[in-house]
mmCIF file of C-alpha atoms in Angstrom:
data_model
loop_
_atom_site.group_PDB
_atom_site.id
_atom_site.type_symbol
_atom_site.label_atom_id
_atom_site.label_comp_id
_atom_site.label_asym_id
_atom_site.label_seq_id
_atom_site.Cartn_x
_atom_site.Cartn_y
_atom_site.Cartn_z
ATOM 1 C CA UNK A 1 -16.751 -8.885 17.526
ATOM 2 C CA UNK A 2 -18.802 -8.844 14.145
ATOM 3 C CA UNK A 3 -17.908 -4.900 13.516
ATOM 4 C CA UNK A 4 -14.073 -6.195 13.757
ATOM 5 C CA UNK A 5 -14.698 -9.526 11.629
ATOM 6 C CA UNK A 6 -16.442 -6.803 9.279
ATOM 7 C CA UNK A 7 -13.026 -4.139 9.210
ATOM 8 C CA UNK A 8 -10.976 -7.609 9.029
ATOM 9 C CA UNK A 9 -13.019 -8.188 5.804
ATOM 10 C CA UNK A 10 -13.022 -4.553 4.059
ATOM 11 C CA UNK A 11 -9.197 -4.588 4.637
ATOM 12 C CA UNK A 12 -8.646 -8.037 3.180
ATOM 13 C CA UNK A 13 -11.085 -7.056 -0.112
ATOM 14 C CA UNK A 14 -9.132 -3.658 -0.415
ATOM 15 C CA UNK A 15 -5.727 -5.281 0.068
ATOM 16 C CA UNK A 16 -6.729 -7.937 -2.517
ATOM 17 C CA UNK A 17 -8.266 -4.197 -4.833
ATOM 18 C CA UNK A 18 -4.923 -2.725 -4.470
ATOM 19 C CA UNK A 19 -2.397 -5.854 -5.156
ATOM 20 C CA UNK A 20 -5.368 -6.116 -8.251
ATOM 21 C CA UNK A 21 -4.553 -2.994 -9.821
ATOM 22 C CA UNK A 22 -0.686 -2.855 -8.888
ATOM 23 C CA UNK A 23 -0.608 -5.791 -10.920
ATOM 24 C CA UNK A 24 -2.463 -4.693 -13.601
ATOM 25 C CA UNK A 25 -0.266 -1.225 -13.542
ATOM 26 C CA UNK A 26 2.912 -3.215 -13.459
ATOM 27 C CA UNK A 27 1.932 -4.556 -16.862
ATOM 28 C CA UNK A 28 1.219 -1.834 -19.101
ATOM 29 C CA UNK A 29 4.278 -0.152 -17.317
ATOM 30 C CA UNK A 30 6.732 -2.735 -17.905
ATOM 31 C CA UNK A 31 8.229 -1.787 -21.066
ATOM 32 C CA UNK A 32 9.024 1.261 -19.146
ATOM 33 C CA UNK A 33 10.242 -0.827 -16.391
ATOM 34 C CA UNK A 34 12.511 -4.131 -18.079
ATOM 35 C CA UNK A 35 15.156 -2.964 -19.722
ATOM 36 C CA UNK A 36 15.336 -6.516 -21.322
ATOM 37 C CA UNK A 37 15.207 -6.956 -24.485
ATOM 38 C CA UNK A 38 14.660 -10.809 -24.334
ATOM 39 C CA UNK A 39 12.213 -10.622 -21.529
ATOM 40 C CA UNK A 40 10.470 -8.476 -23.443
ATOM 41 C CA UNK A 41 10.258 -9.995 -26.685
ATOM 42 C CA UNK A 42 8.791 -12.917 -24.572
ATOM 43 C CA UNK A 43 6.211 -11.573 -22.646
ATOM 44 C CA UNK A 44 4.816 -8.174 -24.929
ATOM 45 C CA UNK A 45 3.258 -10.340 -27.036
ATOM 46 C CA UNK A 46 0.893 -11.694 -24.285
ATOM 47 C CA UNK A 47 0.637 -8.217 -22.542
ATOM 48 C CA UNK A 48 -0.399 -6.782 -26.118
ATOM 49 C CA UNK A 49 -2.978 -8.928 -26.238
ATOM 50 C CA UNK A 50 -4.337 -8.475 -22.789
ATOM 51 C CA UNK A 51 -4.171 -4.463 -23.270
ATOM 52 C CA UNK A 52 -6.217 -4.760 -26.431
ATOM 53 C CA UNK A 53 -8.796 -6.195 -25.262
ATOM 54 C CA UNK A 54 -9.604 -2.456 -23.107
ATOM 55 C CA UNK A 55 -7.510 0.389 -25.428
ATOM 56 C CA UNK A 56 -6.687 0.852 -29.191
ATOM 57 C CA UNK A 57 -3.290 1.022 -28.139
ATOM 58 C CA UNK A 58 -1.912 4.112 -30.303
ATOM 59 C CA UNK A 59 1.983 4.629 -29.992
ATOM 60 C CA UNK A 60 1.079 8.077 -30.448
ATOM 61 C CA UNK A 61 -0.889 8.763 -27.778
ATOM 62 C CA UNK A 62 1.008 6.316 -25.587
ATOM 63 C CA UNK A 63 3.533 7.842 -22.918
ATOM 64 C CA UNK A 64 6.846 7.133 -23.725
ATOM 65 C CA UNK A 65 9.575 6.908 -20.683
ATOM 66 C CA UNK A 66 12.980 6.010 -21.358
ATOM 67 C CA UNK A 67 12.335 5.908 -24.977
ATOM 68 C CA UNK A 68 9.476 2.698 -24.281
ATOM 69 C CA UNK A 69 6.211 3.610 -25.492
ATOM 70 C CA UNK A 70 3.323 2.408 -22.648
ATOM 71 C CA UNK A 71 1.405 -0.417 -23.954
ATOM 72 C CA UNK A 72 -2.384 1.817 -23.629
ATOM 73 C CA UNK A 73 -2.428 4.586 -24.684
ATOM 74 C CA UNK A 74 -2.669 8.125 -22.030
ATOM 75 C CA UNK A 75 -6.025 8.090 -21.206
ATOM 76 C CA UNK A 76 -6.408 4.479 -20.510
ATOM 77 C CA UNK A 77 -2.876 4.828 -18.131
ATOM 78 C CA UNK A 78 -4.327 7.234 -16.234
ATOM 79 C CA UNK A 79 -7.602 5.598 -15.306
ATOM 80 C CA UNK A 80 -5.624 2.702 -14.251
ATOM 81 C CA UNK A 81 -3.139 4.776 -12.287
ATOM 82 C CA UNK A 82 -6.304 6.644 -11.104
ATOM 83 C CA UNK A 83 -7.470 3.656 -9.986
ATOM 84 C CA UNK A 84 -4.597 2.348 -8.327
ATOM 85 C CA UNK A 85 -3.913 5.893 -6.754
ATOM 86 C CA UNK A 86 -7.691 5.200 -5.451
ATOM 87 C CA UNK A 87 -6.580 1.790 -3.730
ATOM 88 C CA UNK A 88 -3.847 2.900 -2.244
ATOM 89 C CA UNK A 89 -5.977 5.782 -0.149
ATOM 90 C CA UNK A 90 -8.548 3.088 0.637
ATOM 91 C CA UNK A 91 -6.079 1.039 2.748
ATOM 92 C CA UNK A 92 -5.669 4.234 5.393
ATOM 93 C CA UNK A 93 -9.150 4.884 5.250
ATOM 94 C CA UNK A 94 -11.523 3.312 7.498
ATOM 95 C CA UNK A 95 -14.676 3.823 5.191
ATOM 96 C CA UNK A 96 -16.147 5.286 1.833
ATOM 97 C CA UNK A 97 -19.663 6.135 1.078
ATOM 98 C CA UNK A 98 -20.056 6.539 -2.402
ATOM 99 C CA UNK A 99 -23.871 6.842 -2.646
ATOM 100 C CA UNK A 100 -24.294 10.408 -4.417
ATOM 101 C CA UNK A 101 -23.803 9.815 -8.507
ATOM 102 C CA UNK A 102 -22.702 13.864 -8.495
ATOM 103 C CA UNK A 103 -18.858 12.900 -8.589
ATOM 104 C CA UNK A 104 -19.509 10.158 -11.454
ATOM 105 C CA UNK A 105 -20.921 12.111 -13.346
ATOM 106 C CA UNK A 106 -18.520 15.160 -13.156
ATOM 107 C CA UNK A 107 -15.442 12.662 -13.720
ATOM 108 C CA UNK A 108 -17.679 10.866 -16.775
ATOM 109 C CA UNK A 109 -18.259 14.584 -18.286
ATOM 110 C CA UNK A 110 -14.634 15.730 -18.125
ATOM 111 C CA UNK A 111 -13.396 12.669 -20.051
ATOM 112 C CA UNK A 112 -16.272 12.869 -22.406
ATOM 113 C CA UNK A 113 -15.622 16.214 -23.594
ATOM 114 C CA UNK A 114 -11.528 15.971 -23.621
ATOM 115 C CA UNK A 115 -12.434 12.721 -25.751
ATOM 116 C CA UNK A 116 -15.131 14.753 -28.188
ATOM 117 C CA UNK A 117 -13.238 18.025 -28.389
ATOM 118 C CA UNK A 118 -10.132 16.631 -29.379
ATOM 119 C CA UNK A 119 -12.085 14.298 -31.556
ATOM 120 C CA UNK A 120 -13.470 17.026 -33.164
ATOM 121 C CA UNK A 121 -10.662 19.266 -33.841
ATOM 122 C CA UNK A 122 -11.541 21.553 -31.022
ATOM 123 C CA UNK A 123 -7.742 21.431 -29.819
ATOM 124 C CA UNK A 124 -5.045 18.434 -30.355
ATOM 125 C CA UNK A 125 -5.186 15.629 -28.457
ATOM 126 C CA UNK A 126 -3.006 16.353 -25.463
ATOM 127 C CA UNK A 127 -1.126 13.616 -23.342
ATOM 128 C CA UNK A 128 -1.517 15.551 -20.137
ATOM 129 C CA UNK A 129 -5.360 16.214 -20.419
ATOM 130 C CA UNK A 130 -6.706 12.649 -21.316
ATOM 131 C CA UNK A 131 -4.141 11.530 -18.435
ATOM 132 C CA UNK A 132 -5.369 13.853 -16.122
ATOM 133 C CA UNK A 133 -9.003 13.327 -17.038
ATOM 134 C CA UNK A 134 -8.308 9.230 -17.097
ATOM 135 C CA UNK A 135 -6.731 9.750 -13.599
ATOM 136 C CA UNK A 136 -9.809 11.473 -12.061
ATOM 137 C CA UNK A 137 -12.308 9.345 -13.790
ATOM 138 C CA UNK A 138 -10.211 6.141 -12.594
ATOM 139 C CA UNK A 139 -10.125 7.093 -9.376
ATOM 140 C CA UNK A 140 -13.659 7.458 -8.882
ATOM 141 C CA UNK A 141 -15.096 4.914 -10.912
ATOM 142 C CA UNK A 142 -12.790 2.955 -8.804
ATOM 143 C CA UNK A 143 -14.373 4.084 -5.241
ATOM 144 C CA UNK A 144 -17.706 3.265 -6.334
ATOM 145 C CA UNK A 145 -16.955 -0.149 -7.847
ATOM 146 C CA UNK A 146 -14.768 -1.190 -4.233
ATOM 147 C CA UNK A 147 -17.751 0.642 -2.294
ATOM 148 C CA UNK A 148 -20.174 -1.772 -3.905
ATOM 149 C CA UNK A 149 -17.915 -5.146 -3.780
ATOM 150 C CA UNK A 150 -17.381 -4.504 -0.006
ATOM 151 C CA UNK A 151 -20.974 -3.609 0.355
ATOM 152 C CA UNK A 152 -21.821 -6.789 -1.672
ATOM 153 C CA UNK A 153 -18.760 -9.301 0.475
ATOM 154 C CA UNK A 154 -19.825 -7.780 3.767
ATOM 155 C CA UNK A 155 -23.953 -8.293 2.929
ATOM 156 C CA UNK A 156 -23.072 -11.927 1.939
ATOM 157 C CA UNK A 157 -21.076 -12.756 4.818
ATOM 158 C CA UNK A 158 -23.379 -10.794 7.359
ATOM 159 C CA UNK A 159 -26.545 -13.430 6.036
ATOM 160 C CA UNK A 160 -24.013 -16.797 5.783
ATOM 161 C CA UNK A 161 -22.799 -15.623 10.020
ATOM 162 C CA UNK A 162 -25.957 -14.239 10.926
#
């Protein structure tokens, strides 16, 4: 019975992980999305403000879709898309052991060095890269973090029933 109250309580975090960053996806992808203009004058304000806080928000090294520049900037989409990519697998599987740093640290030093040698002058900064390095970096970063909040729910709960 506990090893089922324990799966019932790693879906319900992951569920809650995924509707998390859908959310959070929906909202730097909504000028993409609305095709509004009123809704839009209405709520980019607030979403500007929210996005700040966690990118520099450049229009030129946003992705543009149907003319709508993203509201973070390439890099910054594809973490979050990364991470919500990451959630999404998590739901079909059962569980994730994230206890070697080795992947970290290969997704930290691929967006490190897209960020320093475009910084640099080394090449351009290219859309694709820093959202293909964001997406692999998100994605990992976000198996370790939901690793350690299940580890941390299921701990908790294991000492409050047991």
């Amino acid at each position: 019975m506990g090893k089922r109250l324990n799966l019932s309580r790693s879906m319900s975090v992951r569920v809650i992980l995924f509707f998390s960053a859908l959310l959070w996806c929906a909202g730097f992808l909504l000028p993409a999305i609305l095709d509004d203009p009123l809704s839009l004058s209405v709520i980019n304000p607030f979403l500007n403000l929210l996005y700040s806080k966690v990118c520099h928000q450049s229009e030129l090294k946003s992705i543009h879709i149907n003319g709508a520049a993203l509201l973070i900037c390439a890099r910054c989409s594809g973490i979050y898309i990364g991470a919500l990519s990451a959630s999404i697998l998590l739901i079909f599987q059962f569980r994730t052991a994230m206890n070697k740093l080795t992947p970290l640290l290969i997704a930290s030093l691929l967006l490190l060095a897209d960020v320093l040698l475009s910084t640099i002058g080394v090449y351009a900064y290219q859309k694709s890269i820093a959202l293909t390095t964001g997406i692999i970096f998100g994605s990992i970063v976000f198996l370790y973090i939901s690793n350690e909040i299940e580890n941390f729910l299921l701990t908790k709960s294991a000492k409050l029933h047991g």
